[in-house]
Coordinates of C-alpha atoms and ligand atoms in Angstrom, one line a residue:
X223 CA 23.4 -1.9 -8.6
X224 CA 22.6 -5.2 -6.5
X225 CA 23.7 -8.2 -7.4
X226 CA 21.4 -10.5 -8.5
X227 CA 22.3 -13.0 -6.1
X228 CA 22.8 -10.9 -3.2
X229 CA 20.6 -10.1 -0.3
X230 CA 17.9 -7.9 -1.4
X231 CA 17.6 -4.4 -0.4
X232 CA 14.5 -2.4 0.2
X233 CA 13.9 1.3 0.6
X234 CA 11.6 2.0 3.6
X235 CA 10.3 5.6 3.2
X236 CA 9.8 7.4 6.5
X237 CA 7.1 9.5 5.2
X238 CA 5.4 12.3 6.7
X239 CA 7.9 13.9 8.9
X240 CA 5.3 15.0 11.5
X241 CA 3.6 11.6 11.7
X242 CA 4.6 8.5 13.4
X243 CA 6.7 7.2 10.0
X244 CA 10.5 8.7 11.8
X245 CA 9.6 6.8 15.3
X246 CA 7.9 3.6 12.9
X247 CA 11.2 3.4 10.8
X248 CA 13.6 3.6 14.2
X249 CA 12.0 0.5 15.0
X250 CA 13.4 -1.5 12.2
X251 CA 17.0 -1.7 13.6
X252 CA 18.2 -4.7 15.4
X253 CA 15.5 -7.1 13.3
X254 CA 16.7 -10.1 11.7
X255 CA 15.9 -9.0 8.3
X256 CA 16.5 -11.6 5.2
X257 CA 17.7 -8.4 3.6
X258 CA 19.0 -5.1 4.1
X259 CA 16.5 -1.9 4.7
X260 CA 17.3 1.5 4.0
X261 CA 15.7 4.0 5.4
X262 CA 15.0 7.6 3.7
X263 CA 14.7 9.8 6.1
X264 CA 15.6 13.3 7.6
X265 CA 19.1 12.2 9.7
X266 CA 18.3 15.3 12.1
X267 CA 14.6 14.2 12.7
X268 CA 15.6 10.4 13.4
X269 CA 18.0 12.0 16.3
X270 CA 15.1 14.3 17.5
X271 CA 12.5 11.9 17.8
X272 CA 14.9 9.2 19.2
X273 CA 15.2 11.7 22.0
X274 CA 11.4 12.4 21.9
X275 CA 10.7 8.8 22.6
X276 CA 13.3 7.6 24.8
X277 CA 15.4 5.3 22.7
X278 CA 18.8 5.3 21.2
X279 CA 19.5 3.5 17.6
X280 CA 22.8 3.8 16.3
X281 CA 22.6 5.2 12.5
X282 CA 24.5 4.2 9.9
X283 CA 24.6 6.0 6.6
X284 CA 23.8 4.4 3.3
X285 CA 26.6 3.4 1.1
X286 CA 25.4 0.7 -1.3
X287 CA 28.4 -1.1 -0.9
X288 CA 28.5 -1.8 2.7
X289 CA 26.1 -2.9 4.9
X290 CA 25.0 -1.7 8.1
X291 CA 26.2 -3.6 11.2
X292 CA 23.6 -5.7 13.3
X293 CA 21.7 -3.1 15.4
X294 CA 22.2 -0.2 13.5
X295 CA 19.9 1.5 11.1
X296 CA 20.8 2.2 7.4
X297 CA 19.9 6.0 7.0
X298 CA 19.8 7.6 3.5
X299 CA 19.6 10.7 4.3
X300 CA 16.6 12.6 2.6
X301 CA 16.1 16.4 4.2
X302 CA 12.9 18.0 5.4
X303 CA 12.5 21.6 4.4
X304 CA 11.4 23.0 7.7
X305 CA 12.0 22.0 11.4
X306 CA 8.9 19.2 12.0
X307 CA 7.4 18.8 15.3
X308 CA 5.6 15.7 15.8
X309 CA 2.1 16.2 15.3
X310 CA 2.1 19.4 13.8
X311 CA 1.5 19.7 9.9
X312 CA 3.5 22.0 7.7
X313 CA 3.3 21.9 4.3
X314 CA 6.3 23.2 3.7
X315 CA 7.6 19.7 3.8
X316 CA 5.4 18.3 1.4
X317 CA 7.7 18.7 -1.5
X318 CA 10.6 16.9 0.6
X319 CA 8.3 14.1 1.7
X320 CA 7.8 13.8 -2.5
X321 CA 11.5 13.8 -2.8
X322 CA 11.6 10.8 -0.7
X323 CA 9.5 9.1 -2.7
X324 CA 11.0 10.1 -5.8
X325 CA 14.1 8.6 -4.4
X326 CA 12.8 5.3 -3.5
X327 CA 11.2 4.7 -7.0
X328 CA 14.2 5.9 -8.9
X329 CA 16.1 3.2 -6.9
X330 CA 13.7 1.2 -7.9
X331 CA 13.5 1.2 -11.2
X332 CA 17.4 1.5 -11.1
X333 CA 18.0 -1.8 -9.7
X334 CA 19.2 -0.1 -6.6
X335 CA 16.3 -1.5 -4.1
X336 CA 14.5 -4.5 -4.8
X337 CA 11.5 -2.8 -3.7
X338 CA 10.0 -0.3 -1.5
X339 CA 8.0 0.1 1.6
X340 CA 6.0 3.4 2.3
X341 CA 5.2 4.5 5.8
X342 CA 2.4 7.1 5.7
X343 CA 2.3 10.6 3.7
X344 CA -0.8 13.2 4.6
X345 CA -2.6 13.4 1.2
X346 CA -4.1 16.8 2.7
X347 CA -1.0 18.5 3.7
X348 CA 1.1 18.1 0.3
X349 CA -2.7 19.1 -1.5
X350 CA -2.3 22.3 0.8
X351 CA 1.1 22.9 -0.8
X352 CA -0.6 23.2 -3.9
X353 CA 0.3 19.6 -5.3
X354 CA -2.4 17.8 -6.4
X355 CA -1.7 14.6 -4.7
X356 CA -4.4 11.7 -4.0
X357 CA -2.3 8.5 -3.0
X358 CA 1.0 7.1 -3.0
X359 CA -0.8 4.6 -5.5
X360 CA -1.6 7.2 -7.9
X361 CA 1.9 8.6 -8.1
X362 CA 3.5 5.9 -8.3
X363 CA 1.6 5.1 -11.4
X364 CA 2.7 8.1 -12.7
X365 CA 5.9 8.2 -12.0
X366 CA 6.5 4.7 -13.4
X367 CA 4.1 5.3 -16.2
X368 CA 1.8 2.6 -15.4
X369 CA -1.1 2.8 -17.2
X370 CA -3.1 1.4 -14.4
X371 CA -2.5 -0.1 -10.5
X372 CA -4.5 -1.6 -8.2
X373 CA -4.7 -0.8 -4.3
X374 CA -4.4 -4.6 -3.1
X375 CA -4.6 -5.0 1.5
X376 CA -3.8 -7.9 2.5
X377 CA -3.8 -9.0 6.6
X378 CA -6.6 -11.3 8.7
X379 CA -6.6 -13.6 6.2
X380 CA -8.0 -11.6 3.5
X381 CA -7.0 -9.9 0.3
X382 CA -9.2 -7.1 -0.6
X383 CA -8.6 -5.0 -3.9
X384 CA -10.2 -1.7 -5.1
X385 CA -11.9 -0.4 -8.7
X386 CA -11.6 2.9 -7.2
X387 CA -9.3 4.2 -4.6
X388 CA -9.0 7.6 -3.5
X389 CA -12.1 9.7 -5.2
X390 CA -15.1 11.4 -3.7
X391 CA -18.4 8.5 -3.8
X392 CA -19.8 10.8 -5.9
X393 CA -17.8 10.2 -8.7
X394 CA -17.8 6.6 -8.0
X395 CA -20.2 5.2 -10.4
X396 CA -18.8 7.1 -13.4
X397 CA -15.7 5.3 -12.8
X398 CA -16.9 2.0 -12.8
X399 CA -16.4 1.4 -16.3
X400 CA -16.0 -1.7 -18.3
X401 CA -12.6 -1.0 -19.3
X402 CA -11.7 -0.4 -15.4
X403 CA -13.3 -3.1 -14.3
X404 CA -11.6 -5.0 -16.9
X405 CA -8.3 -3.8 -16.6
X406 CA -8.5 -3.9 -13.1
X407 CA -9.4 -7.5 -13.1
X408 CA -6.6 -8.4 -15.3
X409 CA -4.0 -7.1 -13.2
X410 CA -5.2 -8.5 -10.3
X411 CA -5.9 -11.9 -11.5
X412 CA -2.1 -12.1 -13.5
X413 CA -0.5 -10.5 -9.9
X414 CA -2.1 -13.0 -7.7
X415 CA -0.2 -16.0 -9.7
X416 CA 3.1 -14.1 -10.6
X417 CA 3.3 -12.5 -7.0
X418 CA 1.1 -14.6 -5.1
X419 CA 1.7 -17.9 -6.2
X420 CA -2.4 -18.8 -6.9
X421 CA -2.2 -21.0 -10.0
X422 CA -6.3 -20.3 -10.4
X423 CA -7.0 -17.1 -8.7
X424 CA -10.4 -17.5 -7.5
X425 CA -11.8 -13.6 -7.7
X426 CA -15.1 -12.3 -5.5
X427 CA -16.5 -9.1 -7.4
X428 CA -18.7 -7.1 -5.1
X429 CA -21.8 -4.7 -6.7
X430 CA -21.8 -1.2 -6.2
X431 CA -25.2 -0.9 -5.1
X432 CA -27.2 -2.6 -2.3
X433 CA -28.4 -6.2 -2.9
X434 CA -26.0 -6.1 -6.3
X435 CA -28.7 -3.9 -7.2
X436 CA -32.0 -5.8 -6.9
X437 CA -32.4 -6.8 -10.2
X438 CA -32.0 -3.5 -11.7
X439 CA -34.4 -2.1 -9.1
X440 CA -31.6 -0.5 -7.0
X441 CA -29.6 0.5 -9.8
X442 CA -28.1 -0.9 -13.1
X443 CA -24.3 -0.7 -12.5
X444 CA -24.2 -5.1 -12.4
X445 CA -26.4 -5.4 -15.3
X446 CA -24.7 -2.6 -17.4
X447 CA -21.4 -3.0 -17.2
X448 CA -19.8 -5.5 -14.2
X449 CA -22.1 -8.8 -15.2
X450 CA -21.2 -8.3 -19.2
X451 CA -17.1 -7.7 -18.3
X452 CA -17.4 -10.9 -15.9
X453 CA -18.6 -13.6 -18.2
X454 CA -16.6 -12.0 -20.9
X455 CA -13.3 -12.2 -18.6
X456 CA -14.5 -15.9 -17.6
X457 CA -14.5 -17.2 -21.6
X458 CA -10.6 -16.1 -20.9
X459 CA -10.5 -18.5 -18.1
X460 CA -10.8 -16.3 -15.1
X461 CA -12.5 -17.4 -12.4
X462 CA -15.0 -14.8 -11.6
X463 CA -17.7 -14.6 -8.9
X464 CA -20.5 -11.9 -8.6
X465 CA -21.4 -9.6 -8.5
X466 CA -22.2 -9.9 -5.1
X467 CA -23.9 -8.0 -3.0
X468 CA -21.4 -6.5 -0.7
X469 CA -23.3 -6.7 2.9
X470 CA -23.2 -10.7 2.4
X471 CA -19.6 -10.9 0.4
X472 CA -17.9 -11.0 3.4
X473 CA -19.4 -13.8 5.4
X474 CA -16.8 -16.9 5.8
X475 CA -18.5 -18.7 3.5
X476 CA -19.1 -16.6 0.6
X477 CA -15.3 -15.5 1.4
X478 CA -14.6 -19.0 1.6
X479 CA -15.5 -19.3 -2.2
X480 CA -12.8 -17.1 -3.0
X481 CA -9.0 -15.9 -2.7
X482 CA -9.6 -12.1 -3.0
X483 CA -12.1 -9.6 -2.6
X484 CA -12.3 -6.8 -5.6
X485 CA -14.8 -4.2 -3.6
X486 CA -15.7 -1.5 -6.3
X487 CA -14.5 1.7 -4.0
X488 CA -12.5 2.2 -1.0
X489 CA -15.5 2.4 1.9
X490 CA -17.0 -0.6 0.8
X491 CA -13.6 -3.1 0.9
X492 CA -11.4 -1.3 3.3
X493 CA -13.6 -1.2 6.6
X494 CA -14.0 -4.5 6.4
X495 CA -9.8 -5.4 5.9
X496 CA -8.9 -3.1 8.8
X497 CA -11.5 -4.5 10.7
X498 CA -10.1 -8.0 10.3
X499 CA -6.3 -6.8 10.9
X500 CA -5.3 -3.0 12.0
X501 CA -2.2 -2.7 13.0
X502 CA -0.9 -6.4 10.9
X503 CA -2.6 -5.4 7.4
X504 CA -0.5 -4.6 4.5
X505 CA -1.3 -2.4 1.3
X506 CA 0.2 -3.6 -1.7
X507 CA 0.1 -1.7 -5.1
X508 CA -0.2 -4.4 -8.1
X509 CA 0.2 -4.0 -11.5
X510 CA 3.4 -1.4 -10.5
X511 CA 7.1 -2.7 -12.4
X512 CA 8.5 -2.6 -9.3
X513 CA 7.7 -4.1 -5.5
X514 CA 5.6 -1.5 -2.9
X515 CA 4.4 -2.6 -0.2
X516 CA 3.2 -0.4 2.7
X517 CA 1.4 0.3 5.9
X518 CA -2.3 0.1 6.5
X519 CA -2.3 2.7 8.5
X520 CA -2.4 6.7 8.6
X521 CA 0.1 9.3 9.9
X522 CA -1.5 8.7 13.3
X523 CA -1.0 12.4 14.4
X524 CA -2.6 12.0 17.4
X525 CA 0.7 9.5 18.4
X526 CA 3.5 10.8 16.9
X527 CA 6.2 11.8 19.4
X528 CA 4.7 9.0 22.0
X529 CA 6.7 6.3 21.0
X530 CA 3.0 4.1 21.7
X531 CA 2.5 3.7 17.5
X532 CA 2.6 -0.1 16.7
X533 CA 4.8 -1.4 14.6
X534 CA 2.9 -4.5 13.2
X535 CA 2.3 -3.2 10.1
X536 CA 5.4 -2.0 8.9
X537 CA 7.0 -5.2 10.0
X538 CA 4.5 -7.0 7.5
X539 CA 4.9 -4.5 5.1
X540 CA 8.7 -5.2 4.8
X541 CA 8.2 -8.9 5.2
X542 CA 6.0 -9.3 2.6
X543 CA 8.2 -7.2 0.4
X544 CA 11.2 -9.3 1.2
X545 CA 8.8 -12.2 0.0
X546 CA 7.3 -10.8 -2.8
X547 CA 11.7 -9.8 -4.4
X548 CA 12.5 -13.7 -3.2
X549 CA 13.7 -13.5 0.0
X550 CA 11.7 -15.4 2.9
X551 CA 10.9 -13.7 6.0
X552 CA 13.1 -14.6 9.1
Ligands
LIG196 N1 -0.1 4.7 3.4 C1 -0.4 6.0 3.6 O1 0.4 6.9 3.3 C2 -1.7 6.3 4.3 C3 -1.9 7.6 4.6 N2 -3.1 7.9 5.2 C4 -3.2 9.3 5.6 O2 -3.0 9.5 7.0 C5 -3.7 10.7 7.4 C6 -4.5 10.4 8.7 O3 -5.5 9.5 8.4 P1 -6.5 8.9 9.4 O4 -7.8 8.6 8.7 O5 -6.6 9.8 10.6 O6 -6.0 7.5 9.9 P2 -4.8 7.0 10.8 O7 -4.5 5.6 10.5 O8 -3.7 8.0 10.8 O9 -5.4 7.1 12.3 C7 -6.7 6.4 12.6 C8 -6.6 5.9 14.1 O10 -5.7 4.8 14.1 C9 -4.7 5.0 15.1 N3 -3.4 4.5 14.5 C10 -2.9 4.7 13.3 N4 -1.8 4.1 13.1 C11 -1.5 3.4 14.3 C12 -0.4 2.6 14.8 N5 0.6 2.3 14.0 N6 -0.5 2.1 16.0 C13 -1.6 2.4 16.8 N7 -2.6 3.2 16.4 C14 -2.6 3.7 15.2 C15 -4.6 6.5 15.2 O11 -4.0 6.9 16.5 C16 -6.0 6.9 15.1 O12 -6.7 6.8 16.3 C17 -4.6 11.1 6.2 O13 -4.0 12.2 5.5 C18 -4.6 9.9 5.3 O14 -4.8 10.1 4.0 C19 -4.0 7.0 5.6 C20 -3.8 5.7 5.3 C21 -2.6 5.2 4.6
LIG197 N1 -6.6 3.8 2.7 C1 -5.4 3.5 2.0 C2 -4.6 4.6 1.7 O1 -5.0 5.7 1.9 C3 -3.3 4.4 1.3 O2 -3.1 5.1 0.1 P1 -1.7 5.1 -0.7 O3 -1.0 6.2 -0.1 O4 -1.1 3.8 -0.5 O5 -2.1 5.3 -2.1

């Protein structure tokens, strides 16, 4: 267990073992953390893709009581199934990339790490190993049996937040129910002053359907359900505007009315976030009872082996964890 007083310790999980997450995580070593990171990950892969891109980090193996020395990486070691070659999918991994993760949040919730910081999984490999898998959002709500989380990115000097996250638009409106919406907002409203330090959270709710739905002319989602949940969150003292139409909720100074976005599914907020800040954007999941941060990024196939993947995001991803358990970034 960590002491309460000493430096935290966060869990980076390497992720997808054929994506850029192994080269990502080298990259941590050698930084001037306020904390120690741990990296899960495949020992053998590290070596291999050190080789791959041309660099040489000395890794240390995790032992909770000691500490790594400056310039060398903490390694928990976490194996892969089969051999991975960057690039190339196999799903016969997918259960060992759930491992990982499995790992991380037990830590977690353990006391072990003070949070934990994903770098990317493939949803659509592990599905293809017949594990019906949508997000790391969506398991880690289960596995910490959370009743409900919100995706929150943060990076370009935005906060965007998402009703929905990972379901087909098609099942969209169904899901934007008043108890969601609700829920949702509560969460996000009570995690942007415990975690964010926003003593009146100031929220912008985007419609779902063009023009906020033109008076009910372009669909009755506002007037149905998000207009009702709105003024009944505000008699609580919530500071609520919208709906807004969407097209116009992100023009400086409608967002200059707010401190974070909730968009009602993940095409209408998240174009707009990584837009503002790929590659320095961080993905945070709130209403969790631990700390996750992670990348705003994918498993970049197309780079993995190159060594060219930036690192920007993971950076912010840790450094916002470090700030969200206490510790200020360095
Ligand atoms: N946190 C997570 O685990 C996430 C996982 N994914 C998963 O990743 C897989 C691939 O998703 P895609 O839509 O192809 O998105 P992607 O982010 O992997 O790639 C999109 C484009 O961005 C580039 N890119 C991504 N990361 C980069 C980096 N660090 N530096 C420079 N360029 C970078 C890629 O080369 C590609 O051109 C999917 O299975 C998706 O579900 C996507 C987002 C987040
Ligand atoms: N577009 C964000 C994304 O796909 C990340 O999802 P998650 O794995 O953090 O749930």
């Amino acid at each position: 267990m960590a002491m309460a007083d000493a430096a935290p310790v966060l869990a980076i999980t390497s992720g997808e073992p054929a994506g850029v997450g192994p080269e990502l995580c080298l990259k941590l070593a050698g930084h001037d953390w306020p904390g120690r990171v741990v990296v899960l990950a495949d020992e053998a892969l590290l070596a291999e893709r050190m080789a791959q891109v041309g660099v040489s980090v000395p890794l240390q193996s995790y032992d909770p009581g000691m500490p790594a020395a400056r310039g060398t990486l903490e390694v928990l070691h976490t194996p892969i199934s089969v051999p991975s070659r960057a690039g190339c999918l196999d799903a016969g991994n997918a259960r060992s990339v759930l491992a990982m993760l499995d790992r991380a949040i037990d830590g977690c919730v353990r006391g072990e790490f003070a949070g934990m910081v994903t770098a990317p999984v493939h949803k659509g490999v592990i599905c293809d190993a017949g594990i019906a898998f949508s997000g790391h959002t969506e398991y880690l709500a289960e596995a910490t049996a959370a009743s409900r989380v919100v995706m929150m990115l943060v990076g370009g000097g935005l906060r965007v937040a998402l009703l929905t996250t990972h379901l087909p638009l098609a099942a969209v409106p169904a899901a934007v129910t008043p108890t969601a919406l609700a829920e949702t907002l509560q969460i996000l409203d009570h995690d942007l002053r415990t975690r964010f330090g926003l003593a009146q959270p100031r929220i912008l709710v985007a419609g779902l359907n063009p023009h906020a739905g033109e008076g009910g002319h372009m669909g009755r989602e506002e007037i149905d359900v998000i207009e009702p949940v709105l003024e009944r969150l505000r008699q609580t003292g919530m500071c609520l505007l919208g709906p807004l139409p969407a097209d116009t909720l992100f023009v400086p100074h409608t967002l200059s009315r707010g401190d974070a976005v909730l968009a009602m599914y993940h095409d209408q907020g998240l174009p707009v976030l990584k837009h503002a800040s790929f590659g320095g954007g961080v993905n945070v999941t709130l209403g969790l009872p631990i700390i996750r941060t992670s990348v705003d990024h994918g498993t970049a196939l197309d780079l993995a082996g190159t060594g060219r993947a930036d690192p920007g995001s993971l950076f912010a991803a840790v450094r916002l964890a470090f700030e969200m358990a206490g510790a200020g970034a360095r």
